[in-house]
Amino acid sequence: MGSYRTNEDDAARISTSVYITNFSETLLAKELFQACKQYGHVVDSFIPNKKSKNGKRFGFVRFINVFSEERLVNNLCTVWIDRYKLHANIARFQRPAGKKEGDGGKKSSVVTAPKEHTKTSGKSGEGNSYMGVLKGDKRMETEVKNSGPSIVLGDECVMSKKISNALFGRVKEFASLANLKVALGNEGFMEIVIKYMGELWVMLEFKTEESKLKFKDNIGAMSWFSQIIKASTDFEIEGRIAWVEVEGIPFRLWSGNTFARISDK
């Protein structure tokens, strides 16, 4: 007896399917297709009508002639669609052939579902299948690996700007960053240019060497900083400040203890 494969089966055999999430509620499959094709030969895109277990939309983009799956995923994680930055991961499970779901965009009968670590109750069937993913099976715990962006920066990216009339300053309090421009203006430094560097550091750019020296001699201006150093292209920030958006907490639980427990996670 011989074997039978459709054209879709042949395409699936030589293609790589990538699980995509973190995009807007109104995004169409054809728009996802266009956004991803800059990093490879896209042959299909698919966005199910149903949402993931955490209530977010997700989709699949299928590529052919992929030489490095890791590089492809890393590149896709740099793609922005409007104000959303895509999250990508290599898919693992396959959608059963002939299943028709979608948003009116491009459809495929062989699309693979996201790579996941699953925990089941011992029953075989759809618990670890694509259908289980779409139905939000409660026996399944999804842990999609976060793939950070990867990009190679060459010599052409090295900054050529002169910073001889600049200083790096570390403010004493995070809250003072928002009012720093006004505070230094009140001390007479109206033309100073302030650029946030990360963590509690800012770069202070002066028009002349004279104004920079006056700034260092001004007790009021210097009182806002715990440290002032000469600007250098070799400067590296040891830490960083990250914002975490938390949704769904009722107002009565907006206490310091609530957010402390969330941040501990």
JSON list of C-alpha atoms in Angstrom, two decimals, residues 19-255:
[
{"chain": "A", "resi": 19, "resn": "TYR", "atom": "CA", "xyz": [3.42, 31.04, 17.01]},
{"chain": "A", "resi": 20, "resn": "ILE", "atom": "CA", "xyz": [2.78, 34.81, 17.21]},
{"chain": "A", "resi": 21, "resn": "THR", "atom": "CA", "xyz": [1.06, 36.79, 19.95]},
{"chain": "A", "resi": 22, "resn": "ASN", "atom": "CA", "xyz": [0.88, 40.30, 21.43]},
{"chain": "A", "resi": 23, "resn": "PHE", "atom": "CA", "xyz": [-0.95, 42.16, 18.66]},
{"chain": "A", "resi": 24, "resn": "SER", "atom": "CA", "xyz": [-4.10, 44.27, 18.46]},
{"chain": "A", "resi": 25, "resn": "GLU", "atom": "CA", "xyz": [-7.65, 42.95, 18.59]},
{"chain": "A", "resi": 26, "resn": "THR", "atom": "CA", "xyz": [-8.32, 44.24, 15.05]},
{"chain": "A", "resi": 27, "resn": "LEU", "atom": "CA", "xyz": [-5.26, 42.83, 13.28]},
{"chain": "A", "resi": 28, "resn": "LEU", "atom": "CA", "xyz": [-6.03, 40.70, 10.22]},
{"chain": "A", "resi": 29, "resn": "ALA", "atom": "CA", "xyz": [-4.14, 37.61, 9.09]},
{"chain": "A", "resi": 30, "resn": "LYS", "atom": "CA", "xyz": [-3.06, 39.36, 5.88]},
{"chain": "A", "resi": 31, "resn": "GLU", "atom": "CA", "xyz": [-1.59, 42.22, 7.93]},
{"chain": "A", "resi": 32, "resn": "LEU", "atom": "CA", "xyz": [0.34, 39.73, 10.05]},
{"chain": "A", "resi": 33, "resn": "PHE", "atom": "CA", "xyz": [1.52, 38.13, 6.78]},
{"chain": "A", "resi": 34, "resn": "GLN", "atom": "CA", "xyz": [2.87, 41.45, 5.50]},
{"chain": "A", "resi": 35, "resn": "ALA", "atom": "CA", "xyz": [4.57, 42.34, 8.80]},
{"chain": "A", "resi": 36, "resn": "CYS", "atom": "CA", "xyz": [6.46, 39.04, 9.03]},
{"chain": "A", "resi": 37, "resn": "LYS", "atom": "CA", "xyz": [7.54, 38.57, 5.41]},
{"chain": "A", "resi": 38, "resn": "GLN", "atom": "CA", "xyz": [10.48, 40.94, 5.82]},
{"chain": "A", "resi": 39, "resn": "TYR", "atom": "CA", "xyz": [12.32, 38.17, 7.69]},
{"chain": "A", "resi": 40, "resn": "GLY", "atom": "CA", "xyz": [11.63, 35.20, 5.44]},
{"chain": "A", "resi": 41, "resn": "HIS", "atom": "CA", "xyz": [9.53, 33.54, 2.77]},
{"chain": "A", "resi": 42, "resn": "VAL", "atom": "CA", "xyz": [6.02, 33.51, 4.27]},
{"chain": "A", "resi": 43, "resn": "VAL", "atom": "CA", "xyz": [3.55, 31.10, 2.67]},
{"chain": "A", "resi": 44, "resn": "ASP", "atom": "CA", "xyz": [0.65, 31.31, 5.09]},
{"chain": "A", "resi": 45, "resn": "SER", "atom": "CA", "xyz": [-0.75, 33.20, 8.09]},
{"chain": "A", "resi": 46, "resn": "PHE", "atom": "CA", "xyz": [-3.65, 32.23, 10.31]},
{"chain": "A", "resi": 47, "resn": "ILE", "atom": "CA", "xyz": [-5.41, 33.89, 13.28]},
{"chain": "A", "resi": 48, "resn": "PRO", "atom": "CA", "xyz": [-8.04, 31.75, 15.09]},
{"chain": "A", "resi": 49, "resn": "ASN", "atom": "CA", "xyz": [-11.29, 33.29, 16.25]},
{"chain": "A", "resi": 50, "resn": "LYS", "atom": "CA", "xyz": [-10.71, 31.96, 19.75]},
{"chain": "A", "resi": 51, "resn": "LYS", "atom": "CA", "xyz": [-8.27, 33.49, 22.21]},
{"chain": "A", "resi": 52, "resn": "SER", "atom": "CA", "xyz": [-5.57, 31.97, 24.37]},
{"chain": "A", "resi": 53, "resn": "LYS", "atom": "CA", "xyz": [-6.12, 30.89, 27.96]},
{"chain": "A", "resi": 54, "resn": "ASN", "atom": "CA", "xyz": [-5.08, 34.33, 29.23]},
{"chain": "A", "resi": 55, "resn": "GLY", "atom": "CA", "xyz": [-7.59, 36.05, 26.92]},
{"chain": "A", "resi": 56, "resn": "LYS", "atom": "CA", "xyz": [-5.19, 37.29, 24.22]},
{"chain": "A", "resi": 57, "resn": "ARG", "atom": "CA", "xyz": [-5.29, 36.81, 20.47]},
{"chain": "A", "resi": 58, "resn": "PHE", "atom": "CA", "xyz": [-2.67, 34.64, 18.82]},
{"chain": "A", "resi": 59, "resn": "GLY", "atom": "CA", "xyz": [-1.83, 33.46, 15.36]},
{"chain": "A", "resi": 60, "resn": "PHE", "atom": "CA", "xyz": [0.53, 31.38, 13.25]},
{"chain": "A", "resi": 61, "resn": "VAL", "atom": "CA", "xyz": [2.84, 32.33, 10.40]},
{"chain": "A", "resi": 62, "resn": "ARG", "atom": "CA", "xyz": [4.38, 29.62, 8.22]},
{"chain": "A", "resi": 63, "resn": "PHE", "atom": "CA", "xyz": [7.78, 30.06, 6.54]},
{"chain": "A", "resi": 64, "resn": "ILE", "atom": "CA", "xyz": [9.72, 27.95, 4.07]},
{"chain": "A", "resi": 65, "resn": "ASN", "atom": "CA", "xyz": [13.47, 27.86, 3.43]},
{"chain": "A", "resi": 66, "resn": "VAL", "atom": "CA", "xyz": [14.27, 28.66, 7.06]},
{"chain": "A", "resi": 67, "resn": "PHE", "atom": "CA", "xyz": [18.00, 28.22, 7.72]},
{"chain": "A", "resi": 68, "resn": "SER", "atom": "CA", "xyz": [17.93, 29.15, 11.43]},
{"chain": "A", "resi": 69, "resn": "GLU", "atom": "CA", "xyz": [14.75, 28.90, 13.49]},
{"chain": "A", "resi": 70, "resn": "GLU", "atom": "CA", "xyz": [16.35, 30.68, 16.43]},
{"chain": "A", "resi": 71, "resn": "ARG", "atom": "CA", "xyz": [17.40, 33.63, 14.29]},
{"chain": "A", "resi": 72, "resn": "LEU", "atom": "CA", "xyz": [13.96, 33.81, 12.69]},
{"chain": "A", "resi": 73, "resn": "VAL", "atom": "CA", "xyz": [12.22, 33.92, 16.08]},
{"chain": "A", "resi": 74, "resn": "ASN", "atom": "CA", "xyz": [14.65, 36.54, 17.39]},
{"chain": "A", "resi": 75, "resn": "ASN", "atom": "CA", "xyz": [14.05, 38.72, 14.33]},
{"chain": "A", "resi": 76, "resn": "LEU", "atom": "CA", "xyz": [10.27, 38.44, 14.61]},
{"chain": "A", "resi": 77, "resn": "CYS", "atom": "CA", "xyz": [10.51, 39.58, 18.24]},
{"chain": "A", "resi": 78, "resn": "THR", "atom": "CA", "xyz": [11.82, 42.93, 16.93]},
{"chain": "A", "resi": 79, "resn": "VAL", "atom": "CA", "xyz": [8.74, 43.59, 14.76]},
{"chain": "A", "resi": 80, "resn": "TRP", "atom": "CA", "xyz": [6.36, 46.35, 15.83]},
{"chain": "A", "resi": 81, "resn": "ILE", "atom": "CA", "xyz": [2.78, 46.58, 14.56]},
{"chain": "A", "resi": 82, "resn": "ASP", "atom": "CA", "xyz": [1.38, 49.92, 15.64]},
{"chain": "A", "resi": 83, "resn": "ARG", "atom": "CA", "xyz": [2.20, 50.11, 19.37]},
{"chain": "A", "resi": 84, "resn": "TYR", "atom": "CA", "xyz": [2.52, 46.35, 19.83]},
{"chain": "A", "resi": 85, "resn": "LYS", "atom": "CA", "xyz": [5.81, 44.45, 19.76]},
{"chain": "A", "resi": 86, "resn": "LEU", "atom": "CA", "xyz": [5.31, 40.88, 18.56]},
{"chain": "A", "resi": 87, "resn": "HIS", "atom": "CA", "xyz": [6.16, 37.85, 20.68]},
{"chain": "A", "resi": 88, "resn": "ALA", "atom": "CA", "xyz": [7.21, 34.79, 18.70]},
{"chain": "A", "resi": 89, "resn": "ASN", "atom": "CA", "xyz": [8.04, 31.16, 19.37]},
{"chain": "A", "resi": 90, "resn": "ILE", "atom": "CA", "xyz": [8.44, 28.03, 17.26]},
{"chain": "A", "resi": 91, "resn": "ALA", "atom": "CA", "xyz": [5.16, 26.12, 17.16]},
{"chain": "A", "resi": 92, "resn": "ARG", "atom": "CA", "xyz": [5.01, 22.46, 18.15]},
{"chain": "A", "resi": 93, "resn": "PHE", "atom": "CA", "xyz": [1.62, 20.79, 17.83]},
{"chain": "A", "resi": 94, "resn": "GLN", "atom": "CA", "xyz": [-0.31, 20.56, 14.56]},
{"chain": "A", "resi": 95, "resn": "ARG", "atom": "CA", "xyz": [-3.85, 21.63, 13.81]},
{"chain": "A", "resi": 96, "resn": "PRO", "atom": "CA", "xyz": [-5.94, 18.77, 12.40]},
{"chain": "A", "resi": 97, "resn": "ALA", "atom": "CA", "xyz": [-6.34, 18.90, 8.61]},
{"chain": "A", "resi": 98, "resn": "GLY", "atom": "CA", "xyz": [-9.58, 20.33, 7.29]},
{"chain": "A", "resi": 99, "resn": "LYS", "atom": "CA", "xyz": [-10.26, 22.49, 10.38]},
{"chain": "A", "resi": 100, "resn": "LYS", "atom": "CA", "xyz": [-11.54, 25.84, 9.17]},
{"chain": "A", "resi": 101, "resn": "GLU", "atom": "CA", "xyz": [-11.28, 28.77, 11.52]},
{"chain": "A", "resi": 102, "resn": "GLY", "atom": "CA", "xyz": [-10.00, 32.28, 11.09]},
{"chain": "A", "resi": 103, "resn": "ASP", "atom": "CA", "xyz": [-10.77, 35.93, 10.66]},
{"chain": "A", "resi": 104, "resn": "GLY", "atom": "CA", "xyz": [-11.28, 36.08, 6.91]},
{"chain": "A", "resi": 105, "resn": "GLY", "atom": "CA", "xyz": [-7.57, 36.28, 6.17]},
{"chain": "A", "resi": 106, "resn": "LYS", "atom": "CA", "xyz": [-5.32, 33.58, 4.79]},
{"chain": "A", "resi": 107, "resn": "LYS", "atom": "CA", "xyz": [-6.18, 30.05, 5.99]},
{"chain": "A", "resi": 108, "resn": "SER", "atom": "CA", "xyz": [-4.24, 26.83, 6.14]},
{"chain": "A", "resi": 109, "resn": "SER", "atom": "CA", "xyz": [-5.20, 23.26, 6.84]},
{"chain": "A", "resi": 110, "resn": "VAL", "atom": "CA", "xyz": [-1.80, 22.40, 8.27]},
{"chain": "A", "resi": 111, "resn": "VAL", "atom": "CA", "xyz": [-0.83, 24.98, 10.85]},
{"chain": "A", "resi": 112, "resn": "THR", "atom": "CA", "xyz": [1.14, 24.16, 13.95]},
{"chain": "A", "resi": 113, "resn": "ALA", "atom": "CA", "xyz": [0.27, 25.36, 17.42]},
{"chain": "A", "resi": 114, "resn": "PRO", "atom": "CA", "xyz": [2.63, 26.95, 19.95]},
{"chain": "A", "resi": 115, "resn": "LYS", "atom": "CA", "xyz": [5.48, 25.10, 21.54]},
{"chain": "A", "resi": 116, "resn": "GLU", "atom": "CA", "xyz": [4.34, 24.31, 25.02]},
{"chain": "A", "resi": 117, "resn": "HIS", "atom": "CA", "xyz": [5.09, 22.35, 28.16]},
{"chain": "A", "resi": 118, "resn": "THR", "atom": "CA", "xyz": [1.92, 20.54, 29.13]},
{"chain": "A", "resi": 119, "resn": "LYS", "atom": "CA", "xyz": [0.61, 18.82, 32.22]},
{"chain": "A", "resi": 120, "resn": "THR", "atom": "CA", "xyz": [-2.24, 16.41, 31.73]},
{"chain": "A", "resi": 121, "resn": "SER", "atom": "CA", "xyz": [-4.32, 14.26, 34.02]},
{"chain": "A", "resi": 122, "resn": "GLY", "atom": "CA", "xyz": [-3.20, 11.11, 32.26]},
{"chain": "A", "resi": 123, "resn": "LYS", "atom": "CA", "xyz": [-6.00, 11.01, 29.67]},
{"chain": "A", "resi": 124, "resn": "SER", "atom": "CA", "xyz": [-4.96, 10.79, 26.08]},
{"chain": "A", "resi": 125, "resn": "GLY", "atom": "CA", "xyz": [-6.72, 12.78, 23.39]},
{"chain": "A", "resi": 126, "resn": "GLU", "atom": "CA", "xyz": [-6.97, 16.50, 22.94]},
{"chain": "A", "resi": 127, "resn": "GLY", "atom": "CA", "xyz": [-5.29, 17.42, 26.22]},
{"chain": "A", "resi": 128, "resn": "ASN", "atom": "CA", "xyz": [-1.96, 17.97, 24.48]},
{"chain": "A", "resi": 129, "resn": "SER", "atom": "CA", "xyz": [-3.29, 18.66, 20.99]},
{"chain": "A", "resi": 130, "resn": "TYR", "atom": "CA", "xyz": [-4.00, 21.78, 18.99]},
{"chain": "A", "resi": 131, "resn": "MET", "atom": "CA", "xyz": [-7.68, 21.40, 19.84]},
{"chain": "A", "resi": 132, "resn": "GLY", "atom": "CA", "xyz": [-6.80, 21.46, 23.50]},
{"chain": "A", "resi": 133, "resn": "VAL", "atom": "CA", "xyz": [-5.00, 24.77, 22.99]},
{"chain": "A", "resi": 134, "resn": "LEU", "atom": "CA", "xyz": [-7.96, 26.37, 21.19]},
{"chain": "A", "resi": 135, "resn": "LYS", "atom": "CA", "xyz": [-10.48, 25.11, 23.75]},
{"chain": "A", "resi": 136, "resn": "GLY", "atom": "CA", "xyz": [-8.39, 26.42, 26.63]},
{"chain": "A", "resi": 137, "resn": "ASP", "atom": "CA", "xyz": [-8.11, 23.01, 28.31]},
{"chain": "A", "resi": 138, "resn": "LYS", "atom": "CA", "xyz": [-7.69, 23.64, 32.03]},
{"chain": "A", "resi": 139, "resn": "ARG", "atom": "CA", "xyz": [-5.41, 20.64, 32.35]},
{"chain": "A", "resi": 140, "resn": "MET", "atom": "CA", "xyz": [-2.84, 22.42, 30.26]},
{"chain": "A", "resi": 141, "resn": "GLU", "atom": "CA", "xyz": [-0.32, 24.93, 31.63]},
{"chain": "A", "resi": 142, "resn": "THR", "atom": "CA", "xyz": [1.33, 26.95, 28.92]},
{"chain": "A", "resi": 143, "resn": "GLU", "atom": "CA", "xyz": [4.81, 28.27, 29.36]},
{"chain": "A", "resi": 144, "resn": "VAL", "atom": "CA", "xyz": [5.85, 29.96, 26.12]},
{"chain": "A", "resi": 145, "resn": "LYS", "atom": "CA", "xyz": [9.52, 30.67, 26.08]},
{"chain": "A", "resi": 146, "resn": "ASN", "atom": "CA", "xyz": [10.25, 34.38, 25.83]},
{"chain": "A", "resi": 147, "resn": "SER", "atom": "CA", "xyz": [12.59, 35.10, 22.96]},
{"chain": "A", "resi": 148, "resn": "GLY", "atom": "CA", "xyz": [14.36, 38.40, 23.21]},
{"chain": "A", "resi": 149, "resn": "PRO", "atom": "CA", "xyz": [15.36, 40.38, 20.15]},
{"chain": "A", "resi": 150, "resn": "SER", "atom": "CA", "xyz": [18.77, 39.66, 18.62]},
{"chain": "A", "resi": 151, "resn": "ILE", "atom": "CA", "xyz": [20.49, 42.09, 16.31]},
{"chain": "A", "resi": 152, "resn": "VAL", "atom": "CA", "xyz": [24.06, 42.63, 15.16]},
{"chain": "A", "resi": 153, "resn": "LEU", "atom": "CA", "xyz": [25.40, 46.18, 15.38]},
{"chain": "A", "resi": 154, "resn": "GLY", "atom": "CA", "xyz": [28.34, 47.04, 13.16]},
{"chain": "A", "resi": 155, "resn": "ASP", "atom": "CA", "xyz": [30.85, 49.89, 13.12]},
{"chain": "A", "resi": 156, "resn": "GLU", "atom": "CA", "xyz": [28.39, 52.04, 11.16]},
{"chain": "A", "resi": 157, "resn": "CYS", "atom": "CA", "xyz": [26.21, 52.17, 14.29]},
{"chain": "A", "resi": 158, "resn": "VAL", "atom": "CA", "xyz": [28.91, 53.68, 16.51]},
{"chain": "A", "resi": 159, "resn": "MET", "atom": "CA", "xyz": [27.96, 57.15, 17.71]},
{"chain": "A", "resi": 160, "resn": "SER", "atom": "CA", "xyz": [30.04, 59.97, 16.21]},
{"chain": "A", "resi": 161, "resn": "LYS", "atom": "CA", "xyz": [28.44, 62.79, 18.21]},
{"chain": "A", "resi": 162, "resn": "LYS", "atom": "CA", "xyz": [30.79, 64.97, 20.27]},
{"chain": "A", "resi": 163, "resn": "ILE", "atom": "CA", "xyz": [29.95, 64.99, 23.98]},
{"chain": "A", "resi": 164, "resn": "SER", "atom": "CA", "xyz": [32.82, 67.10, 25.28]},
{"chain": "A", "resi": 165, "resn": "ASN", "atom": "CA", "xyz": [30.32, 69.63, 26.71]},
{"chain": "A", "resi": 166, "resn": "ALA", "atom": "CA", "xyz": [28.21, 67.02, 28.45]},
{"chain": "A", "resi": 167, "resn": "LEU", "atom": "CA", "xyz": [28.01, 65.47, 31.91]},
{"chain": "A", "resi": 168, "resn": "PHE", "atom": "CA", "xyz": [26.38, 62.33, 33.24]},
{"chain": "A", "resi": 169, "resn": "GLY", "atom": "CA", "xyz": [24.36, 62.80, 36.41]},
{"chain": "A", "resi": 170, "resn": "ARG", "atom": "CA", "xyz": [22.66, 60.33, 38.75]},
{"chain": "A", "resi": 171, "resn": "VAL", "atom": "CA", "xyz": [19.63, 61.86, 40.48]},
{"chain": "A", "resi": 172, "resn": "LYS", "atom": "CA", "xyz": [18.93, 61.12, 44.13]},
{"chain": "A", "resi": 173, "resn": "GLU", "atom": "CA", "xyz": [15.25, 60.28, 43.70]},
{"chain": "A", "resi": 174, "resn": "PHE", "atom": "CA", "xyz": [13.43, 58.67, 40.79]},
{"chain": "A", "resi": 175, "resn": "ALA", "atom": "CA", "xyz": [10.51, 61.11, 41.14]},
{"chain": "A", "resi": 176, "resn": "SER", "atom": "CA", "xyz": [12.83, 64.06, 40.45]},
{"chain": "A", "resi": 177, "resn": "LEU", "atom": "CA", "xyz": [13.40, 62.90, 36.85]},
{"chain": "A", "resi": 178, "resn": "ALA", "atom": "CA", "xyz": [10.04, 64.31, 35.79]},
{"chain": "A", "resi": 179, "resn": "ASN", "atom": "CA", "xyz": [10.76, 67.77, 37.21]},
{"chain": "A", "resi": 180, "resn": "LEU", "atom": "CA", "xyz": [14.49, 67.97, 36.55]},
{"chain": "A", "resi": 181, "resn": "LYS", "atom": "CA", "xyz": [14.19, 70.29, 33.54]},
{"chain": "A", "resi": 182, "resn": "VAL", "atom": "CA", "xyz": [12.14, 72.81, 35.52]},
{"chain": "A", "resi": 183, "resn": "ALA", "atom": "CA", "xyz": [14.34, 72.53, 38.61]},
{"chain": "A", "resi": 184, "resn": "LEU", "atom": "CA", "xyz": [17.55, 73.21, 36.69]},
{"chain": "A", "resi": 185, "resn": "GLY", "atom": "CA", "xyz": [15.83, 76.01, 34.76]},
{"chain": "A", "resi": 186, "resn": "ASN", "atom": "CA", "xyz": [15.02, 77.70, 38.07]},
{"chain": "A", "resi": 187, "resn": "GLU", "atom": "CA", "xyz": [18.74, 77.63, 38.81]},
{"chain": "A", "resi": 188, "resn": "GLY", "atom": "CA", "xyz": [19.43, 79.57, 35.61]},
{"chain": "A", "resi": 189, "resn": "PHE", "atom": "CA", "xyz": [20.21, 76.71, 33.23]},
{"chain": "A", "resi": 190, "resn": "MET", "atom": "CA", "xyz": [17.40, 77.23, 30.74]},
{"chain": "A", "resi": 191, "resn": "GLU", "atom": "CA", "xyz": [19.22, 75.96, 27.63]},
{"chain": "A", "resi": 192, "resn": "ILE", "atom": "CA", "xyz": [20.43, 72.69, 29.10]},
{"chain": "A", "resi": 193, "resn": "VAL", "atom": "CA", "xyz": [19.42, 69.54, 27.18]},
{"chain": "A", "resi": 194, "resn": "ILE", "atom": "CA", "xyz": [18.52, 66.56, 29.35]},
{"chain": "A", "resi": 195, "resn": "LYS", "atom": "CA", "xyz": [18.45, 63.01, 27.99]},
{"chain": "A", "resi": 196, "resn": "TYR", "atom": "CA", "xyz": [17.44, 60.00, 30.06]},
{"chain": "A", "resi": 197, "resn": "MET", "atom": "CA", "xyz": [20.13, 57.29, 30.05]},
{"chain": "A", "resi": 198, "resn": "GLY", "atom": "CA", "xyz": [18.48, 54.57, 32.12]},
{"chain": "A", "resi": 199, "resn": "GLU", "atom": "CA", "xyz": [18.12, 53.71, 35.81]},
{"chain": "A", "resi": 200, "resn": "LEU", "atom": "CA", "xyz": [18.64, 57.06, 37.62]},
{"chain": "A", "resi": 201, "resn": "TRP", "atom": "CA", "xyz": [21.13, 58.50, 35.11]},
{"chain": "A", "resi": 202, "resn": "VAL", "atom": "CA", "xyz": [20.70, 61.42, 32.73]},
{"chain": "A", "resi": 203, "resn": "MET", "atom": "CA", "xyz": [22.99, 63.15, 30.27]},
{"chain": "A", "resi": 204, "resn": "LEU", "atom": "CA", "xyz": [23.25, 66.92, 30.62]},
{"chain": "A", "resi": 205, "resn": "GLU", "atom": "CA", "xyz": [24.30, 68.68, 27.42]},
{"chain": "A", "resi": 206, "resn": "PHE", "atom": "CA", "xyz": [25.59, 72.26, 27.57]},
{"chain": "A", "resi": 207, "resn": "LYS", "atom": "CA", "xyz": [26.14, 74.67, 24.71]},
{"chain": "A", "resi": 208, "resn": "THR", "atom": "CA", "xyz": [29.52, 75.84, 25.94]},
{"chain": "A", "resi": 209, "resn": "GLU", "atom": "CA", "xyz": [32.31, 74.67, 28.22]},
{"chain": "A", "resi": 210, "resn": "GLU", "atom": "CA", "xyz": [31.75, 77.79, 30.33]},
{"chain": "A", "resi": 211, "resn": "SER", "atom": "CA", "xyz": [28.13, 76.89, 31.09]},
{"chain": "A", "resi": 212, "resn": "LYS", "atom": "CA", "xyz": [29.20, 73.38, 32.06]},
{"chain": "A", "resi": 213, "resn": "LEU", "atom": "CA", "xyz": [31.71, 74.71, 34.56]},
{"chain": "A", "resi": 214, "resn": "LYS", "atom": "CA", "xyz": [29.13, 77.10, 36.01]},
{"chain": "A", "resi": 215, "resn": "PHE", "atom": "CA", "xyz": [26.78, 74.18, 36.47]},
{"chain": "A", "resi": 216, "resn": "LYS", "atom": "CA", "xyz": [29.37, 72.22, 38.46]},
{"chain": "A", "resi": 217, "resn": "ASP", "atom": "CA", "xyz": [29.91, 75.24, 40.72]},
{"chain": "A", "resi": 218, "resn": "ASN", "atom": "CA", "xyz": [26.17, 75.76, 41.33]},
{"chain": "A", "resi": 219, "resn": "ILE", "atom": "CA", "xyz": [25.26, 74.27, 44.72]},
{"chain": "A", "resi": 220, "resn": "GLY", "atom": "CA", "xyz": [21.51, 74.34, 44.03]},
{"chain": "A", "resi": 221, "resn": "ALA", "atom": "CA", "xyz": [21.80, 72.47, 40.74]},
{"chain": "A", "resi": 222, "resn": "MET", "atom": "CA", "xyz": [24.24, 69.93, 42.10]},
{"chain": "A", "resi": 223, "resn": "SER", "atom": "CA", "xyz": [21.96, 69.18, 45.06]},
{"chain": "A", "resi": 224, "resn": "TRP", "atom": "CA", "xyz": [19.66, 67.18, 42.79]},
{"chain": "A", "resi": 225, "resn": "PHE", "atom": "CA", "xyz": [22.37, 64.64, 42.02]},
{"chain": "A", "resi": 226, "resn": "SER", "atom": "CA", "xyz": [24.17, 62.01, 44.04]},
{"chain": "A", "resi": 227, "resn": "GLN", "atom": "CA", "xyz": [26.88, 61.73, 41.41]},
{"chain": "A", "resi": 228, "resn": "ILE", "atom": "CA", "xyz": [28.17, 63.84, 38.51]},
{"chain": "A", "resi": 229, "resn": "ILE", "atom": "CA", "xyz": [30.78, 62.44, 36.11]},
{"chain": "A", "resi": 230, "resn": "LYS", "atom": "CA", "xyz": [32.34, 63.44, 32.81]},
{"chain": "A", "resi": 231, "resn": "ALA", "atom": "CA", "xyz": [30.42, 62.14, 29.79]},
{"chain": "A", "resi": 232, "resn": "SER", "atom": "CA", "xyz": [32.12, 59.26, 28.00]},
{"chain": "A", "resi": 233, "resn": "THR", "atom": "CA", "xyz": [31.14, 56.84, 25.23]},
{"chain": "A", "resi": 234, "resn": "ASP", "atom": "CA", "xyz": [32.47, 54.01, 27.41]},
{"chain": "A", "resi": 235, "resn": "PHE", "atom": "CA", "xyz": [29.79, 54.67, 30.04]},
{"chain": "A", "resi": 236, "resn": "GLU", "atom": "CA", "xyz": [27.66, 51.64, 30.96]},
{"chain": "A", "resi": 237, "resn": "ILE", "atom": "CA", "xyz": [24.64, 51.54, 33.24]},
{"chain": "A", "resi": 238, "resn": "GLU", "atom": "CA", "xyz": [24.76, 48.75, 35.81]},
{"chain": "A", "resi": 239, "resn": "GLY", "atom": "CA", "xyz": [21.02, 48.59, 36.49]},
{"chain": "A", "resi": 240, "resn": "ARG", "atom": "CA", "xyz": [17.72, 49.49, 34.91]},
{"chain": "A", "resi": 241, "resn": "ILE", "atom": "CA", "xyz": [14.19, 50.46, 35.85]},
{"chain": "A", "resi": 242, "resn": "ALA", "atom": "CA", "xyz": [11.31, 48.49, 34.34]},
{"chain": "A", "resi": 243, "resn": "TRP", "atom": "CA", "xyz": [7.60, 49.32, 34.33]},
{"chain": "A", "resi": 244, "resn": "VAL", "atom": "CA", "xyz": [5.15, 46.49, 34.84]},
{"chain": "A", "resi": 245, "resn": "GLU", "atom": "CA", "xyz": [1.51, 47.05, 33.87]},
{"chain": "A", "resi": 246, "resn": "VAL", "atom": "CA", "xyz": [-0.92, 45.22, 36.16]},
{"chain": "A", "resi": 247, "resn": "GLU", "atom": "CA", "xyz": [-4.59, 44.84, 35.21]},
{"chain": "A", "resi": 248, "resn": "GLY", "atom": "CA", "xyz": [-7.66, 43.49, 36.94]},
{"chain": "A", "resi": 249, "resn": "ILE", "atom": "CA", "xyz": [-6.95, 44.51, 40.53]},
{"chain": "A", "resi": 250, "resn": "PRO", "atom": "CA", "xyz": [-10.01, 46.09, 42.23]},
{"chain": "A", "resi": 251, "resn": "PHE", "atom": "CA", "xyz": [-9.46, 49.49, 43.77]},
{"chain": "A", "resi": 252, "resn": "ARG", "atom": "CA", "xyz": [-9.87, 48.20, 47.33]},
{"chain": "A", "resi": 253, "resn": "LEU", "atom": "CA", "xyz": [-6.71, 46.12, 46.83]},
{"chain": "A", "resi": 254, "resn": "TRP", "atom": "CA", "xyz": [-4.52, 49.00, 45.68]},
{"chain": "A", "resi": 255, "resn": "SER", "atom": "CA", "xyz": [-2.25, 48.73, 48.69]}
]
